[in-house]
Tab-separated table of C-alpha atoms and ligand atoms in Angstrom:
chain	number	residue	atom	x	y	z
A	7	MET	CA	34.198	21.687	5.830
A	8	THR	CA	35.554	24.831	4.291
A	9	THR	CA	37.237	27.750	6.015
A	10	SER	CA	35.266	30.322	4.000
A	11	ASP	CA	31.817	31.411	5.146
A	12	ALA	CA	30.111	29.300	2.462
A	13	LEU	CA	29.479	25.560	2.554
A	14	PRO	CA	30.628	23.164	-0.192
A	15	SER	CA	28.043	22.746	-2.941
A	16	GLN	CA	28.778	19.225	-4.068
A	17	PRO	CA	26.433	16.338	-3.191
A	18	PHE	CA	26.964	14.494	0.082
A	19	PRO	CA	29.251	11.468	-0.133
A	20	ASP	CA	27.246	8.343	-1.082
A	21	ALA	CA	26.864	6.965	2.449
A	22	ALA	CA	25.635	10.280	3.839
A	23	ARG	CA	23.249	10.791	0.923
A	24	ASP	CA	21.935	7.276	1.375
A	25	ALA	CA	21.364	7.957	5.068
A	26	VAL	CA	19.127	10.912	4.220
A	27	TYR	CA	16.975	8.770	1.923
A	28	GLN	CA	16.954	5.972	4.486
A	29	ALA	CA	15.529	8.356	7.044
A	30	ILE	CA	12.893	9.552	4.589
A	31	PHE	CA	11.782	6.142	3.358
A	32	SER	CA	11.850	4.382	6.707
A	33	ARG	CA	10.217	7.128	8.770
A	34	ARG	CA	6.933	5.950	10.240
A	35	ASP	CA	4.068	7.401	12.185
A	36	VAL	CA	4.295	5.375	15.388
A	37	ARG	CA	1.465	4.640	17.804
A	38	SER	CA	1.871	1.017	18.870
A	39	GLN	CA	5.559	0.248	19.279
A	40	PHE	CA	6.768	2.677	21.953
A	41	LEU	CA	9.175	1.470	24.622
A	42	PRO	CA	9.312	3.030	28.106
A	43	LYS	CA	13.016	3.882	27.640
A	44	THR	CA	14.002	7.466	28.489
A	45	ILE	CA	15.143	9.768	25.701
A	46	PRO	CA	18.460	11.290	26.846
A	47	ASP	CA	18.666	15.073	26.896
A	48	ASP	CA	21.415	15.231	24.283
A	49	VAL	CA	19.225	13.280	21.837
A	50	LEU	CA	16.172	15.388	22.619
A	51	GLY	CA	18.255	18.518	22.183
A	52	ARG	CA	19.350	17.374	18.732
A	53	LEU	CA	15.766	16.739	17.679
A	54	LEU	CA	14.622	20.161	18.845
A	55	MET	CA	17.565	21.855	17.161
A	56	ALA	CA	16.746	20.001	13.913
A	57	ALA	CA	13.194	21.322	14.166
A	58	HIS	CA	14.442	24.834	14.866
A	59	HIS	CA	16.494	24.759	11.668
A	60	ALA	CA	13.419	24.331	9.487
A	61	PRO	CA	12.713	26.913	6.816
A	62	SER	CA	10.192	29.593	7.765
A	63	VAL	CA	8.496	32.367	5.839
A	64	GLY	CA	10.451	35.622	6.243
A	65	PHE	CA	12.676	33.683	8.706
A	66	MET	CA	9.860	34.191	11.153
A	67	GLN	CA	10.565	31.043	13.216
A	68	PRO	CA	7.016	31.064	14.557
A	69	TRP	CA	7.330	27.847	16.578
A	70	ASN	CA	7.473	26.886	20.234
A	71	PHE	CA	8.086	23.412	21.575
A	72	LEU	CA	5.993	22.413	24.563
A	73	LEU	CA	7.436	19.253	26.129
A	74	ILE	CA	5.010	17.140	28.131
A	75	ARG	CA	6.331	14.528	30.530
A	76	SER	CA	3.712	14.629	33.292
A	77	ALA	CA	1.581	11.472	33.435
A	78	GLU	CA	-1.316	13.537	34.681
A	79	THR	CA	-1.214	15.916	31.724
A	80	LYS	CA	-0.841	13.026	29.286
A	81	ALA	CA	-3.898	11.352	30.810
A	82	ARG	CA	-5.879	14.559	30.427
A	83	ILE	CA	-4.856	14.845	26.788
A	84	GLN	CA	-5.671	11.215	26.112
A	85	ALA	CA	-9.169	11.719	27.500
A	86	LEU	CA	-9.617	14.566	25.013
A	87	PHE	CA	-8.448	12.260	22.236
A	88	ARG	CA	-10.883	9.520	23.276
A	89	LYS	CA	-13.808	11.892	23.194
A	90	ALA	CA	-12.861	13.318	19.790
A	91	ASN	CA	-12.145	9.864	18.432
A	92	ASP	CA	-15.604	8.643	19.434
A	93	GLU	CA	-17.012	11.520	17.418
A	94	ALA	CA	-14.704	10.812	14.466
A	95	ARG	CA	-15.747	7.162	14.375
A	96	THR	CA	-19.369	8.076	13.652
A	97	GLN	CA	-18.385	9.386	10.203
A	98	PHE	CA	-17.765	5.861	8.974
A	99	LYS	CA	-20.184	3.055	8.360
A	100	ASP	CA	-20.294	-0.737	8.488
A	101	GLU	CA	-16.953	-2.471	7.819
A	102	ARG	CA	-15.095	0.824	7.559
A	103	LYS	CA	-16.361	1.772	10.993
A	104	ASP	CA	-15.312	-1.580	12.421
A	105	LEU	CA	-11.864	-1.172	10.925
A	106	TYR	CA	-11.610	2.392	12.245
A	107	THR	CA	-12.517	1.178	15.703
A	108	ARG	CA	-9.680	-1.361	15.612
A	109	LEU	CA	-7.053	1.211	14.606
A	110	LYS	CA	-4.761	2.552	17.302
A	111	LEU	CA	-4.449	6.227	16.504
A	112	GLU	CA	-2.327	7.538	19.383
A	113	GLY	CA	0.431	6.511	21.768
A	114	ILE	CA	0.028	9.355	24.261
A	115	LEU	CA	0.514	7.342	27.454
A	116	ASP	CA	3.035	4.887	25.982
A	117	ALA	CA	5.428	7.534	24.686
A	118	PRO	CA	7.851	8.883	27.316
A	119	ILE	CA	7.646	12.382	25.845
A	120	ASN	CA	4.773	14.206	24.232
A	121	LEU	CA	5.538	17.383	22.352
A	122	CYS	CA	3.161	20.074	21.186
A	123	ILE	CA	4.635	22.233	18.424
A	124	THR	CA	2.847	25.545	18.140
A	125	CYS	CA	2.777	28.575	15.836
A	126	ASP	CA	2.854	32.178	17.023
A	127	ARG	CA	1.214	33.952	14.100
A	128	GLU	CA	2.497	37.349	15.207
A	129	ARG	CA	6.000	36.394	16.267
A	130	THR	CA	7.605	39.137	14.187
A	131	GLY	CA	4.661	41.520	14.023
A	132	GLN	CA	1.790	41.886	11.575
A	133	THR	CA	3.921	42.341	8.468
A	134	VAL	CA	6.015	39.382	7.439
A	135	LEU	CA	8.250	39.158	4.392
A	136	GLY	CA	6.742	36.548	2.043
A	137	ARG	CA	3.381	36.342	3.815
A	138	THR	CA	1.664	39.371	2.368
A	139	HIS	CA	-0.702	37.401	0.158
A	140	MET	CA	-0.744	33.955	1.715
A	141	LYS	CA	-1.312	34.381	5.407
A	142	GLU	CA	-1.110	30.679	6.170
A	143	MET	CA	2.613	30.454	5.322
A	144	ASP	CA	3.540	30.663	9.016
A	145	LEU	CA	1.460	27.547	9.671
A	146	TYR	CA	3.212	25.721	6.843
A	147	SER	CA	6.579	26.843	8.219
A	148	THR	CA	5.747	25.202	11.516
A	149	VAL	CA	4.843	21.991	9.716
A	150	CYS	CA	8.341	22.081	8.189
A	151	ALA	CA	9.715	22.094	11.739
A	152	VAL	CA	7.618	19.032	12.524
A	153	GLN	CA	8.988	17.169	9.541
A	154	ASN	CA	12.600	18.074	10.369
A	155	LEU	CA	12.111	16.662	13.845
A	156	TRP	CA	10.358	13.571	12.513
A	157	LEU	CA	13.226	12.718	10.166
A	158	ALA	CA	15.936	13.471	12.727
A	159	ALA	CA	14.072	11.267	15.195
A	160	ARG	CA	14.090	8.396	12.702
A	161	ALA	CA	17.856	8.730	12.369
A	162	GLU	CA	18.107	8.566	16.188
A	163	GLY	CA	15.935	5.421	16.309
A	164	ILE	CA	13.081	7.355	17.891
A	165	GLY	CA	9.504	6.966	16.733
A	166	VAL	CA	7.140	9.899	16.379
A	167	GLY	CA	3.361	9.735	16.197
A	168	TRP	CA	1.277	12.747	15.223
A	169	VAL	CA	-2.089	12.936	16.985
A	170	SER	CA	-4.596	15.346	15.502
A	171	ILE	CA	-7.874	13.938	16.753
A	172	PHE	CA	-8.701	16.721	19.202
A	173	HIS	CA	-10.892	19.751	19.480
A	174	GLN	CA	-8.303	22.482	19.185
A	175	HIS	CA	-9.795	24.644	21.944
A	176	GLU	CA	-9.753	21.686	24.353
A	177	LEU	CA	-6.116	20.907	23.583
A	178	LYS	CA	-5.196	24.559	24.095
A	179	SER	CA	-7.016	24.740	27.371
A	180	ALA	CA	-5.431	21.501	28.701
A	181	LEU	CA	-1.946	22.857	27.939
A	182	ALA	CA	-2.631	26.493	28.929
A	183	ILE	CA	-1.750	27.626	25.411
A	184	PRO	CA	-2.558	31.340	24.999
A	185	GLU	CA	-5.392	32.421	22.728
A	186	ASN	CA	-3.101	33.831	19.990
A	187	ILE	CA	-0.967	30.668	19.671
A	188	VAL	CA	-2.007	27.835	17.325
A	189	PRO	CA	-1.171	24.234	18.195
A	190	ILE	CA	0.078	22.670	14.970
A	191	ALA	CA	1.186	19.198	15.998
A	192	TYR	CA	0.723	17.039	19.068
A	193	LEU	CA	3.502	14.455	18.843
A	194	CYS	CA	4.318	11.318	20.826
A	195	LEU	CA	8.044	10.518	20.969
A	196	GLY	CA	9.898	7.453	22.137
A	197	TYR	CA	12.244	4.634	21.293
A	198	VAL	CA	10.408	1.788	19.570
A	199	SER	CA	10.516	-1.988	19.404
A	200	GLU	CA	10.448	-1.765	15.602
A	201	PHE	CA	9.629	0.551	12.737
A	202	LEU	CA	7.001	-0.967	10.470
A	203	ASP	CA	8.076	-1.361	6.855
A	204	ARG	CA	4.887	0.296	5.610
A	205	PRO	CA	2.418	2.800	7.094
A	206	GLU	CA	0.252	1.266	9.775
A	207	LEU	CA	-2.869	2.420	7.909
A	208	GLU	CA	-1.666	0.630	4.789
A	209	LYS	CA	-0.979	-2.564	6.712
A	210	ALA	CA	-4.444	-2.371	8.253
A	211	GLY	CA	-6.028	-2.114	4.790
A	212	TRP	CA	-7.235	1.476	5.237
A	213	LEU	CA	-5.482	3.011	2.217
A	214	SER	CA	-2.448	2.248	0.049
A	215	ARG	CA	0.416	4.406	-1.197
A	216	LEU	CA	-0.529	5.992	-4.530
A	217	PRO	CA	1.752	5.387	-7.523
A	218	LEU	CA	3.990	8.451	-7.891
A	219	GLU	CA	3.718	8.086	-11.671
A	220	ASP	CA	0.059	9.172	-11.435
A	221	LEU	CA	0.844	12.245	-9.355
A	222	VAL	CA	3.602	13.869	-11.395
A	223	PHE	CA	2.388	16.005	-14.299
A	224	HIS	CA	4.398	17.420	-17.179
A	225	ASP	CA	3.695	20.930	-18.463
A	226	THR	CA	-0.090	20.705	-18.126
A	227	TRP	CA	-2.287	19.619	-15.259
A	228	GLY	CA	-3.194	15.962	-15.599
A	229	GLN	CA	-0.509	15.068	-18.143
A	230	THR	CA	1.393	12.153	-16.674
A	231	GLY	CA	4.493	10.628	-18.225
A	232	GLY	CA	2.419	7.652	-19.376
A	233	GLU	CA	4.142	4.553	-20.688
A	234	HIS	CA	7.338	6.442	-21.454
A	235	ASP	CA	7.623	8.293	-18.173
A	236	PRO	CA	11.321	9.256	-18.033
A	237	LEU	CA	11.236	9.057	-14.230
A	238	ALA	CA	9.618	5.639	-13.904
A	239	GLU	CA	12.899	3.739	-13.920
A	240	THR	CA	14.267	5.825	-11.078
A	241	TYR	CA	11.143	5.245	-8.992
A	242	GLU	CA	11.449	1.521	-9.560
A	243	THR	CA	15.142	1.495	-8.636
A	244	LEU	CA	14.294	3.266	-5.382
A	245	ARG	CA	11.449	0.884	-4.607
A	246	GLN	CA	13.826	-2.004	-4.945
A	247	GLN	CA	16.795	-0.360	-3.255
A	248	TYR	CA	14.945	0.790	-0.156
A	249	GLY	CA	11.986	-1.549	-0.258
A	250	TYR	CA	9.797	1.361	0.876
A	251	ALA	CA	9.438	3.890	-1.921
B	243	LIG	C1	-1.038	16.303	9.795
B	243	LIG	C2	-1.052	14.854	10.216
B	243	LIG	C3	-1.941	14.425	11.176
B	243	LIG	C4	-1.968	13.089	11.578
B	243	LIG	N1	-2.831	12.680	12.564
B	243	LIG	C5	-2.820	11.406	12.983
B	243	LIG	C6	-3.642	10.965	14.056
B	243	LIG	O1	-4.392	11.715	14.667
B	243	LIG	N2	-3.569	9.670	14.435
B	243	LIG	C7	-2.744	8.781	13.788
B	243	LIG	O2	-2.729	7.610	14.168
B	243	LIG	N3	-1.946	9.167	12.779
B	243	LIG	C8	-1.969	10.454	12.373
B	243	LIG	N4	-1.121	10.852	11.367
B	243	LIG	C9	-0.209	9.873	10.741
B	243	LIG	C10	-0.705	9.381	9.381
B	243	LIG	O3	-1.765	8.488	9.552
B	243	LIG	C11	0.484	8.704	8.692
B	243	LIG	O4	1.450	9.684	8.432
B	243	LIG	C12	0.110	8.036	7.368
B	243	LIG	O5	-0.780	6.994	7.608
B	243	LIG	C13	1.329	7.505	6.629
B	243	LIG	O6	2.081	6.666	7.471
B	243	LIG	P1	3.611	6.927	7.787
B	243	LIG	O7	3.680	8.300	8.431
B	243	LIG	O8	4.016	5.830	8.720
B	243	LIG	O9	4.354	6.917	6.500
B	243	LIG	C14	-1.087	12.179	10.972
B	243	LIG	C15	-0.167	12.616	10.008
B	243	LIG	C16	-0.144	13.937	9.637
B	243	LIG	C17	0.870	14.396	8.615
């Protein structure tokens, strides 16, 4: 640390830098591996503080963190999920529908803590620096808070599962969320028996990770690096180093 009011600008030492990438590459959406072990308050406090240090448009900090521990509330929320999930299932046909039916898409009752992260769209009034033309920036800011928490949780050995299969008005009503507040993420948090090495949907054969080489364009839309992609070697090194990339 420095005694001035600025922070040092050099990269983190190797081990610390590696830890950041470890958290990123080994983070998982967890639904099936929760343990009933309590999350201590100091750990929970760190996760919430990590979320609160997310970037936000105009430094609006539009989030709230609604912690849910009550078994009764969790059961109510899970019933809402089940209903919505039955509706969601009907969009798929044949084998895809069978596969969808086998997927476990929430860990609401298994996770010791559920957490609803919300966005107050008028936290700092109608006029927000940086949101004049793109009104949805406050929603994106709240998603940044979710990701901060998700990564910090991975570093703490805590799994997080995001459940979005709800009717928003039903979720709001079950949690007494006021009309003007938007629920952004309903998360299940808990220690886990293991973190899967790949996304559960990938392991189940639902979809695979896309090659990054096909997603990065140079100068013009659609222009990939092709055979001589200058970044390809780095991607490959990471894939081998972390086994996840
Ligand atoms: C906005 C958002 C909503 C999601 N909703 C659900 C959900 O309702 N149920 C579920 O099982 N997973 C949900 N997920 C998790 C994704 O399925 C998961 O992130 C993806 O399959 C990649 O896996 P990974 O997070 O383990 O890398 C959601 C993720 C995001 C970012």
